[in-house]
mmCIF file of C-alpha atoms in Angstrom:
data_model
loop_
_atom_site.group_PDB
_atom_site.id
_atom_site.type_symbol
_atom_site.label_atom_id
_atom_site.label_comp_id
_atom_site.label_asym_id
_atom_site.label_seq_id
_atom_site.Cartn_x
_atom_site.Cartn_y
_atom_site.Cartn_z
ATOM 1 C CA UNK A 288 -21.433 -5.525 -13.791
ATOM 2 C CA UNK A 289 -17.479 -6.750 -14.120
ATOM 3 C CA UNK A 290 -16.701 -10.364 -13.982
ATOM 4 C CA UNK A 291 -14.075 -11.599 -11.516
ATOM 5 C CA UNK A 292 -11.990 -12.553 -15.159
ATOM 6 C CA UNK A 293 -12.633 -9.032 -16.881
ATOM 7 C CA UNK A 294 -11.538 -7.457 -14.001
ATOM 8 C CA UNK A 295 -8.253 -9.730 -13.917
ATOM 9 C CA UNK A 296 -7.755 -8.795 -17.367
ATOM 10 C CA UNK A 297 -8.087 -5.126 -17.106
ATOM 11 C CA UNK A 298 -5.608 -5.210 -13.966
ATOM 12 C CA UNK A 299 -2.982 -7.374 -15.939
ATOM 13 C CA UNK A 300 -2.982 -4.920 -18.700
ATOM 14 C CA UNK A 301 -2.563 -1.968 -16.520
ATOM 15 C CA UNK A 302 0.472 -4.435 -15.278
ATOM 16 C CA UNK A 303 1.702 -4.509 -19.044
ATOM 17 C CA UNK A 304 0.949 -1.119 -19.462
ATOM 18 C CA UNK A 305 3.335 -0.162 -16.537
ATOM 19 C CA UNK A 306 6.728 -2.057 -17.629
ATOM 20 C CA UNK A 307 9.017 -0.879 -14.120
ATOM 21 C CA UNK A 308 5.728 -2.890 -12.066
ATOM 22 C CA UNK A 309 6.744 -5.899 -13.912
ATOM 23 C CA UNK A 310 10.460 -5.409 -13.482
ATOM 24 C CA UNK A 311 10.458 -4.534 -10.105
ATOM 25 C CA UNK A 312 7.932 -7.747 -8.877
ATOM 26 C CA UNK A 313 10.803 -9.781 -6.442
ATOM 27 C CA UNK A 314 8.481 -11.696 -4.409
ATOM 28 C CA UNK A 315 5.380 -13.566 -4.876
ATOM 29 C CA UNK A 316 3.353 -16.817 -4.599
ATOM 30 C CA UNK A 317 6.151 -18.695 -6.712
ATOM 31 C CA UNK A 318 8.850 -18.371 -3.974
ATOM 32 C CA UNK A 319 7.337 -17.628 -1.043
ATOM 33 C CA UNK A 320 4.994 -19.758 1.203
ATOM 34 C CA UNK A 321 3.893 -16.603 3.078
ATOM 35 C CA UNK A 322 2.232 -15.235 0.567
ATOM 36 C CA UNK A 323 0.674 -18.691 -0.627
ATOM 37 C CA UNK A 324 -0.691 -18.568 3.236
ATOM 38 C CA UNK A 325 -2.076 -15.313 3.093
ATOM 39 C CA UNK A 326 -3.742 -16.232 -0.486
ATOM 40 C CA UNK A 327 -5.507 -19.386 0.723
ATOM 41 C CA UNK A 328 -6.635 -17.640 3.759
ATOM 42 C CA UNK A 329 -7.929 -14.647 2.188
ATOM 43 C CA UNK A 330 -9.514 -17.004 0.019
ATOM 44 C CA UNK A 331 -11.224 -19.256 2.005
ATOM 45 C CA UNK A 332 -12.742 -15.841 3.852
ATOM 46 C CA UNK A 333 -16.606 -15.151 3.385
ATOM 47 C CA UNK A 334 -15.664 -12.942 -0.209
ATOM 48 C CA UNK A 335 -14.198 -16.204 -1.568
ATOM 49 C CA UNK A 336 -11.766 -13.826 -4.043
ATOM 50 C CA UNK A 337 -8.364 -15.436 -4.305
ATOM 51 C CA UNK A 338 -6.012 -12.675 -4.514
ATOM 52 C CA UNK A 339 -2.265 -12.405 -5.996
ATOM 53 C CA UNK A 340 0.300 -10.486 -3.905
ATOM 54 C CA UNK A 341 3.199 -9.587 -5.643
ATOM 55 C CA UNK A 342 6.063 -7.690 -3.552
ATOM 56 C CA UNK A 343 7.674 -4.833 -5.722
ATOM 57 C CA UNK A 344 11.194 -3.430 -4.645
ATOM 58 C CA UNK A 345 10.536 -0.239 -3.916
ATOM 59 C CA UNK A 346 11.781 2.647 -0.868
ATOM 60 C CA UNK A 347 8.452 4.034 -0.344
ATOM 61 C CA UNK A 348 5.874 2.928 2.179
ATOM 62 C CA UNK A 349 3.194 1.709 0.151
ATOM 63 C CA UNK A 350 0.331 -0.968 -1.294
ATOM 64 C CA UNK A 351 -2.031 -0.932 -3.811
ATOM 65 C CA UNK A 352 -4.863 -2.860 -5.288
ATOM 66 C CA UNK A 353 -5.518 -3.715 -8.850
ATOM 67 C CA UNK A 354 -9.039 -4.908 -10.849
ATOM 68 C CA UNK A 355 -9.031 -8.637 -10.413
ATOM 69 C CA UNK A 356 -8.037 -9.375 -6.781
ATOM 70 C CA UNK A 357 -4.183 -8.441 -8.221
ATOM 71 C CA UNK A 358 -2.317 -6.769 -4.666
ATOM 72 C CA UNK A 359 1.054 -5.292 -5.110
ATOM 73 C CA UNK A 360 3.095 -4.323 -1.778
ATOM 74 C CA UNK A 361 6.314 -2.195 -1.734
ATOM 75 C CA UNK A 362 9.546 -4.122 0.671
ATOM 76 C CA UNK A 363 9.504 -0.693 2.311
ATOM 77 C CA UNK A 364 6.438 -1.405 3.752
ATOM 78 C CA UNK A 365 6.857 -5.138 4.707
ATOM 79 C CA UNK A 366 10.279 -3.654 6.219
ATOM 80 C CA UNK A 367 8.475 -1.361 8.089
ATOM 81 C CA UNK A 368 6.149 -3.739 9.613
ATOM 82 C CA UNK A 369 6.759 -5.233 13.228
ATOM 83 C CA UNK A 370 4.802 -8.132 12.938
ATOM 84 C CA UNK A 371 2.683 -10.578 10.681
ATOM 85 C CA UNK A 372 -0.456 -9.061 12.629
ATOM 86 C CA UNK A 373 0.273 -5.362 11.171
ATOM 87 C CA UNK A 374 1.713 -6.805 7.636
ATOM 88 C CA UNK A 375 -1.648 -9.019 7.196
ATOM 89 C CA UNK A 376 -3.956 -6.302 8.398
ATOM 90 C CA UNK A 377 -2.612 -4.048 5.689
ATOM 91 C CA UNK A 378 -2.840 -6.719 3.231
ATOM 92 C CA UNK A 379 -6.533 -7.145 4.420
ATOM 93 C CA UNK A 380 -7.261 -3.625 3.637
ATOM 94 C CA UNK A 381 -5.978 -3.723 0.523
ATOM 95 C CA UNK A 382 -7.891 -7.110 0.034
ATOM 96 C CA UNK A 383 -11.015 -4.563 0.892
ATOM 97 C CA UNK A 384 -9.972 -2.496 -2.199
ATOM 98 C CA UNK A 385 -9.946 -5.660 -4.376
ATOM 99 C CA UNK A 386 -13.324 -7.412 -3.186
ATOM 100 C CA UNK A 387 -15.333 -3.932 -3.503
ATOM 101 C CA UNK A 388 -13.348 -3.448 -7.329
ATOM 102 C CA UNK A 389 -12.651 0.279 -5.930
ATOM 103 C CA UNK A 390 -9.771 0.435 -8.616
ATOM 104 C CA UNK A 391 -12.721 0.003 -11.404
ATOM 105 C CA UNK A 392 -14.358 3.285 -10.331
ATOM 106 C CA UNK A 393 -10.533 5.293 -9.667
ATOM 107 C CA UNK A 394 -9.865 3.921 -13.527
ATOM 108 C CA UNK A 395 -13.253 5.117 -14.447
ATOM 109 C CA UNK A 396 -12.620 8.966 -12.898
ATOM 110 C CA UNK A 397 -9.096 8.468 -14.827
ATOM 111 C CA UNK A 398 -10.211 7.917 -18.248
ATOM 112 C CA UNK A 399 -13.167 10.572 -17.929
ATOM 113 C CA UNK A 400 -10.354 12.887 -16.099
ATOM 114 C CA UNK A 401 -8.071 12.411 -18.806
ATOM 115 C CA UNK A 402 -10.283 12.479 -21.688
ATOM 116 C CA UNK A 403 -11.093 16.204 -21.181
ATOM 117 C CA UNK A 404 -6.861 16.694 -20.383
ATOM 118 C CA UNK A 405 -5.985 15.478 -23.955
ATOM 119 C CA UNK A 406 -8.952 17.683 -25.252
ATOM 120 C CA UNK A 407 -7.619 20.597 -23.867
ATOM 121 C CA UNK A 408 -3.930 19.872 -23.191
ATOM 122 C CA UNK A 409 -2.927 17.523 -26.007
ATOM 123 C CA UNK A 410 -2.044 13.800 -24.816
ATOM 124 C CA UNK A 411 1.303 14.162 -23.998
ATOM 125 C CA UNK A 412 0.610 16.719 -21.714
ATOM 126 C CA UNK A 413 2.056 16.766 -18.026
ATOM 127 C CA UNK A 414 -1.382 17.275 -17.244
ATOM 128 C CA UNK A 415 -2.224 13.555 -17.348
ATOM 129 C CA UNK A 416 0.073 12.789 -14.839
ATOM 130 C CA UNK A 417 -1.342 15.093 -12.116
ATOM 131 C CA UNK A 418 -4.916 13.543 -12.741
ATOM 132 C CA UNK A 419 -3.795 9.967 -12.352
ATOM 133 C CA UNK A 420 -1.697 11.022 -9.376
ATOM 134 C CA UNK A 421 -4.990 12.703 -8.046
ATOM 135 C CA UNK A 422 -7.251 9.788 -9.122
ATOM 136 C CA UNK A 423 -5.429 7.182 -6.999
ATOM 137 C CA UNK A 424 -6.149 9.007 -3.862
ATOM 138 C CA UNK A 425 -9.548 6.873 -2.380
ATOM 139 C CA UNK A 426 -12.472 8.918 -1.060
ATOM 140 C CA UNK A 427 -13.178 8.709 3.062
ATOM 141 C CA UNK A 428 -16.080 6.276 1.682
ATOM 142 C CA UNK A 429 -13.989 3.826 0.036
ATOM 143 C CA UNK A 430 -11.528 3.785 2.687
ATOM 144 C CA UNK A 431 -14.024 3.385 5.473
ATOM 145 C CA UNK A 432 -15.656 0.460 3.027
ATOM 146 C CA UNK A 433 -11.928 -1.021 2.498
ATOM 147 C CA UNK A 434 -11.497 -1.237 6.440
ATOM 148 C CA UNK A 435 -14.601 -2.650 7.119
ATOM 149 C CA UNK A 436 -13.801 -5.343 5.127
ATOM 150 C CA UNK A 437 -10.140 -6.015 6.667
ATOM 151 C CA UNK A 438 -11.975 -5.983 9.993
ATOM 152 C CA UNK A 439 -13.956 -8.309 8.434
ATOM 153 C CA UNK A 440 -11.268 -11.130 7.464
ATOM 154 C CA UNK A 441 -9.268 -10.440 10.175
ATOM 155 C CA UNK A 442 -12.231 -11.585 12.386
ATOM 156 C CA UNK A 443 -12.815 -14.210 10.054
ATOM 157 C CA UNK A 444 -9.249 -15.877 9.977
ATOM 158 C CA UNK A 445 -8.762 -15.470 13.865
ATOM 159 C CA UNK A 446 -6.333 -12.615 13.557
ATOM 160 C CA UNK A 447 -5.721 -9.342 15.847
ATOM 161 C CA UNK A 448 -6.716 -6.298 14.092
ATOM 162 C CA UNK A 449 -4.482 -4.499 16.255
ATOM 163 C CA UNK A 450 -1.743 -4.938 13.971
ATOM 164 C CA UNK A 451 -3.279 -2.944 11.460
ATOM 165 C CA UNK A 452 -4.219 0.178 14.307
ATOM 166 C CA UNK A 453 -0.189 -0.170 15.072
ATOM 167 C CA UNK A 454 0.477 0.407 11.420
ATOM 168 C CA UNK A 455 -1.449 3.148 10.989
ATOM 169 C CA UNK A 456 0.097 4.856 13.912
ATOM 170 C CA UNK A 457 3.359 4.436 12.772
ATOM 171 C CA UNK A 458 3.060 5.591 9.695
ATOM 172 C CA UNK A 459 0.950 8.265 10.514
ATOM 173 C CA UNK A 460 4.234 9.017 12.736
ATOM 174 C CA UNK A 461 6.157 9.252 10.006
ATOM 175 C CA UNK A 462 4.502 13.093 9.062
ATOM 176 C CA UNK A 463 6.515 14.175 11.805
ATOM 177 C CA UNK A 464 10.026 12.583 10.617
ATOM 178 C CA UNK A 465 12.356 14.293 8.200
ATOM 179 C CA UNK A 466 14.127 12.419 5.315
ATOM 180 C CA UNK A 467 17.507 11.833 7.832
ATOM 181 C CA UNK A 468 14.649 9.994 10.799
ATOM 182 C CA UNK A 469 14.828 13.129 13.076
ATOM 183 C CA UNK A 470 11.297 13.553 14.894
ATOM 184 C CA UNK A 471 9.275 16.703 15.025
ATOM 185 C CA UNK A 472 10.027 18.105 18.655
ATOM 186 C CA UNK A 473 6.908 19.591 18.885
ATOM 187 C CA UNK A 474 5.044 16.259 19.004
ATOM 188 C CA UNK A 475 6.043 14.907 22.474
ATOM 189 C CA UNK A 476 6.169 11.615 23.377
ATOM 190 C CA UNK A 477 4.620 9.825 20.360
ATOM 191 C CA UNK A 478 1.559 11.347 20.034
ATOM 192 C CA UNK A 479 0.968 12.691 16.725
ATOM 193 C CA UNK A 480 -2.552 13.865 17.425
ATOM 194 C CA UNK A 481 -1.038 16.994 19.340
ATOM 195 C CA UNK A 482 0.596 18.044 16.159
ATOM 196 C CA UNK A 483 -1.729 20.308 13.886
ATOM 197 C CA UNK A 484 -2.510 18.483 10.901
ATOM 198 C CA UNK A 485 -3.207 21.249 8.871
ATOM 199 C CA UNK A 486 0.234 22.986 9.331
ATOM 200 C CA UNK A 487 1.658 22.826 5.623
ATOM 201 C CA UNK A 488 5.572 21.672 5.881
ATOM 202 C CA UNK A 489 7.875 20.709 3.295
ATOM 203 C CA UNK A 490 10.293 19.752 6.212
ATOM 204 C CA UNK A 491 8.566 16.064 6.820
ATOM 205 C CA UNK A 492 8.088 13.505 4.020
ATOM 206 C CA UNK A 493 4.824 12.389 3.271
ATOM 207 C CA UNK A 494 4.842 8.537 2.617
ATOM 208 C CA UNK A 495 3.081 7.290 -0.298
ATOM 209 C CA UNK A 496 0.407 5.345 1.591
ATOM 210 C CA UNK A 497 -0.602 8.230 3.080
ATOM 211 C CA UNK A 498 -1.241 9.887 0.192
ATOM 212 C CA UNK A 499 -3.257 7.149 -1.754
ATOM 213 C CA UNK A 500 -4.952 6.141 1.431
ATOM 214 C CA UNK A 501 -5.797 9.703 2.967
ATOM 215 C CA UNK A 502 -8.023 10.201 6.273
ATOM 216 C CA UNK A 503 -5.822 7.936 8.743
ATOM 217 C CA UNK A 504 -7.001 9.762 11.620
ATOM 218 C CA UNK A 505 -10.777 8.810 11.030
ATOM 219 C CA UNK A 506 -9.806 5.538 10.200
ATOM 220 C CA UNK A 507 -7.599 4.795 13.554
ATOM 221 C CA UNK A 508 -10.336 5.902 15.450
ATOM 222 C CA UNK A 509 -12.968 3.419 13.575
ATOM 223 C CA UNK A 510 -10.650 0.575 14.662
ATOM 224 C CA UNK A 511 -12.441 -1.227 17.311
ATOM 225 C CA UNK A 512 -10.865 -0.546 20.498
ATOM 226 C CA UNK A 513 -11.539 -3.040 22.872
ATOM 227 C CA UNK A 514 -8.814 -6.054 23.132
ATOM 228 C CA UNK A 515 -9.154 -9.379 21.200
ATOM 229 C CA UNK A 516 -8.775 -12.461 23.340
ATOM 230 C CA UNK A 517 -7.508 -16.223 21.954
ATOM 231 C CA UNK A 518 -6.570 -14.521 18.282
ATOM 232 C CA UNK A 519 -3.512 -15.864 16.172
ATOM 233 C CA UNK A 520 -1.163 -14.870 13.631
ATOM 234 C CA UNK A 521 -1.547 -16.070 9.986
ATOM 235 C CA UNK A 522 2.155 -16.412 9.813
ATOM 236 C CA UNK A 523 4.457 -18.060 12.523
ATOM 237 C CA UNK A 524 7.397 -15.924 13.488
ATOM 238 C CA UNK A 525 10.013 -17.953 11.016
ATOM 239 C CA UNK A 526 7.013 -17.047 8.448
ATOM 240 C CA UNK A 527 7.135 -13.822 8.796
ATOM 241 C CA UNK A 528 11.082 -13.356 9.628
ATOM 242 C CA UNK A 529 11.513 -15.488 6.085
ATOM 243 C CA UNK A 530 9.700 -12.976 3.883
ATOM 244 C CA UNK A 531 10.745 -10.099 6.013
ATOM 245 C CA UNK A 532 14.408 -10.952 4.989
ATOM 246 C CA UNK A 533 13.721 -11.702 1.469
ATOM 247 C CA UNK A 534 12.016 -8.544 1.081
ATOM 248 C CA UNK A 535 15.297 -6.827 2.351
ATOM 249 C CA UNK A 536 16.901 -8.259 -0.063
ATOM 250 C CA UNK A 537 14.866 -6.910 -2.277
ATOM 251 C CA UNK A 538 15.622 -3.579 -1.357
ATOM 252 C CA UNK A 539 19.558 -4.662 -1.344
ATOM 253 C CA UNK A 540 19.557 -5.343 -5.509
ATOM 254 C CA UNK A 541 17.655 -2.115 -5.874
ATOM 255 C CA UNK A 542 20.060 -0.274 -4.309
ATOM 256 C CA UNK A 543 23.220 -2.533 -5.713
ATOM 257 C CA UNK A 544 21.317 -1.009 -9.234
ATOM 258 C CA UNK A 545 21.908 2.691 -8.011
ATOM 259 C CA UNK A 546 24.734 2.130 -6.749
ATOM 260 C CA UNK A 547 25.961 0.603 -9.930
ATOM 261 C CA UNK A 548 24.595 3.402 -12.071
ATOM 262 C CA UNK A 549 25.783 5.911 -9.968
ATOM 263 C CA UNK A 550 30.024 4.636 -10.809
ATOM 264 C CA UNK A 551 29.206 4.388 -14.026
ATOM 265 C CA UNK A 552 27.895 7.739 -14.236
ATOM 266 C CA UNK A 553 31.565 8.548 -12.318
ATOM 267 C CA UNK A 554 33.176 6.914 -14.457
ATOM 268 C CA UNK A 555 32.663 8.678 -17.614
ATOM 269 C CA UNK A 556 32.877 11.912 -15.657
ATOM 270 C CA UNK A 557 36.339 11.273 -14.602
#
């Protein structure tokens, strides 16, 4: 057993142990009153954990959970969303992650997973990077348990889990979509389910989400799929619009920081 405050522990030290999460937090409860929202609601759910979201800049379309109720989102992924209905649905799944401590067993497979790596390979070894990498993906168990619970606390706090069905789809899109936005013409109209999955490509990015949080087929079709009547949004539409903008400006400083390295890379060229 793992107390709620040795689980926040171990998840803050991973934070420590991780310096470009801590550099690259640009939102959280401290200046935005979305995410306060979405941290009292969560909180006042059936699980009773109080979580802490923390927005990272970062271009991939992504979220993860740490030990301790600790959620980091990427501004891709708030960027991508549509509305507060798919952005708190993910957040609920990820919420999942937290309440169940799934991140305690991954960090368990890790440590036994590397252990035998630094036996064999030394502990510098590239080695240890594949085995995190591969140790962050969630089995179809954990993710099935993590949606649950967002199903859960959505019904809980009043809110559509369509949202989080219209996420997944879009995403799931996003196989079919090259780095320059072009879409696979051999998916027509949409519908990515005509498109064999198991055709290998290099061709169409794979975004991050997808690879930490595999099986999004199964899991759109565990979505309930009968329509909600008299639900809400957590966050009014100058709630959401708010930390939809800030989190674009997120995403403007990290690029002003390429950019910026970039001339000065010029610069001592020319």
């Amino acid at each position: 057993f793992v107390s709620e405050k040795m689980a926040r522990d171990m998840g803050e030290k991973v934070v420590q142990s991780h310096p470009f999460i801590q550099a690259d937090v640009c939102l959280d409860s401290k200046n935005s009153d979305a995410i306060v929202a979405i941290e009292n609601a969560f909180s006042k759910t059936s699980y009773r954990l109080k979580p802490t979201i923390r927005v990272i800049h970062n271009n991939d379309i992504n979220a993860f959970a740490l030990p301790g109720g600790l959620i980091y989102v990427h501004s891709e992924l708030i960027k991508k969303a549509e509305n507060a209905d798919e952005l708190v649905g993910v957040l609920a799944h990820e919420y999942g992650h937290a309440v169940h401590k799934h991140s305690l067993l991954v960090f368990a497979k890790i440590s036994i997973i590397e252990y035998f790596t630094n036996l064999f390979f030394g502990s510098d070894s590239i080695a240890n990077i594949f085995t995190v990498m591969e140790g962050l993906r969630y089995s179809r168990e954990v993710e099935r348990e993590a949606d649950a619970t967002a199903l859960k606390v959505l019904k809980e706090l009043n809110v559509s889990h369509a949202g989080l069905k219209t996420f997944f789809y879009r995403v799931e899109s996003l196989l079919h979509e090259d780095k320059n936005g072009n879409k696979d013409k051999s998916v027509k109209g949409g519908d990515v389910s005509k498109k064999n999955q198991n055709e290998p490509t290099n061709k169409f990015r794979v975004p991050g989400f997808l690879l930490t949080h595999p099986h999004i087929e199964d899991r759109i079709r565990n979505i309930p799929q009968e329509v909600e009547h008299n639900t809400k949004p957590l966050l009014n539409e100058s709630e959401f619009a708010d930390l939809k903008k800030m989190a674009a400006q997120c995403i403007a400083r990290e690029e002003t920081v390429i950019q910026k390295i970039k001339a000065t890379f010029k610069k001592k060229r020319s």
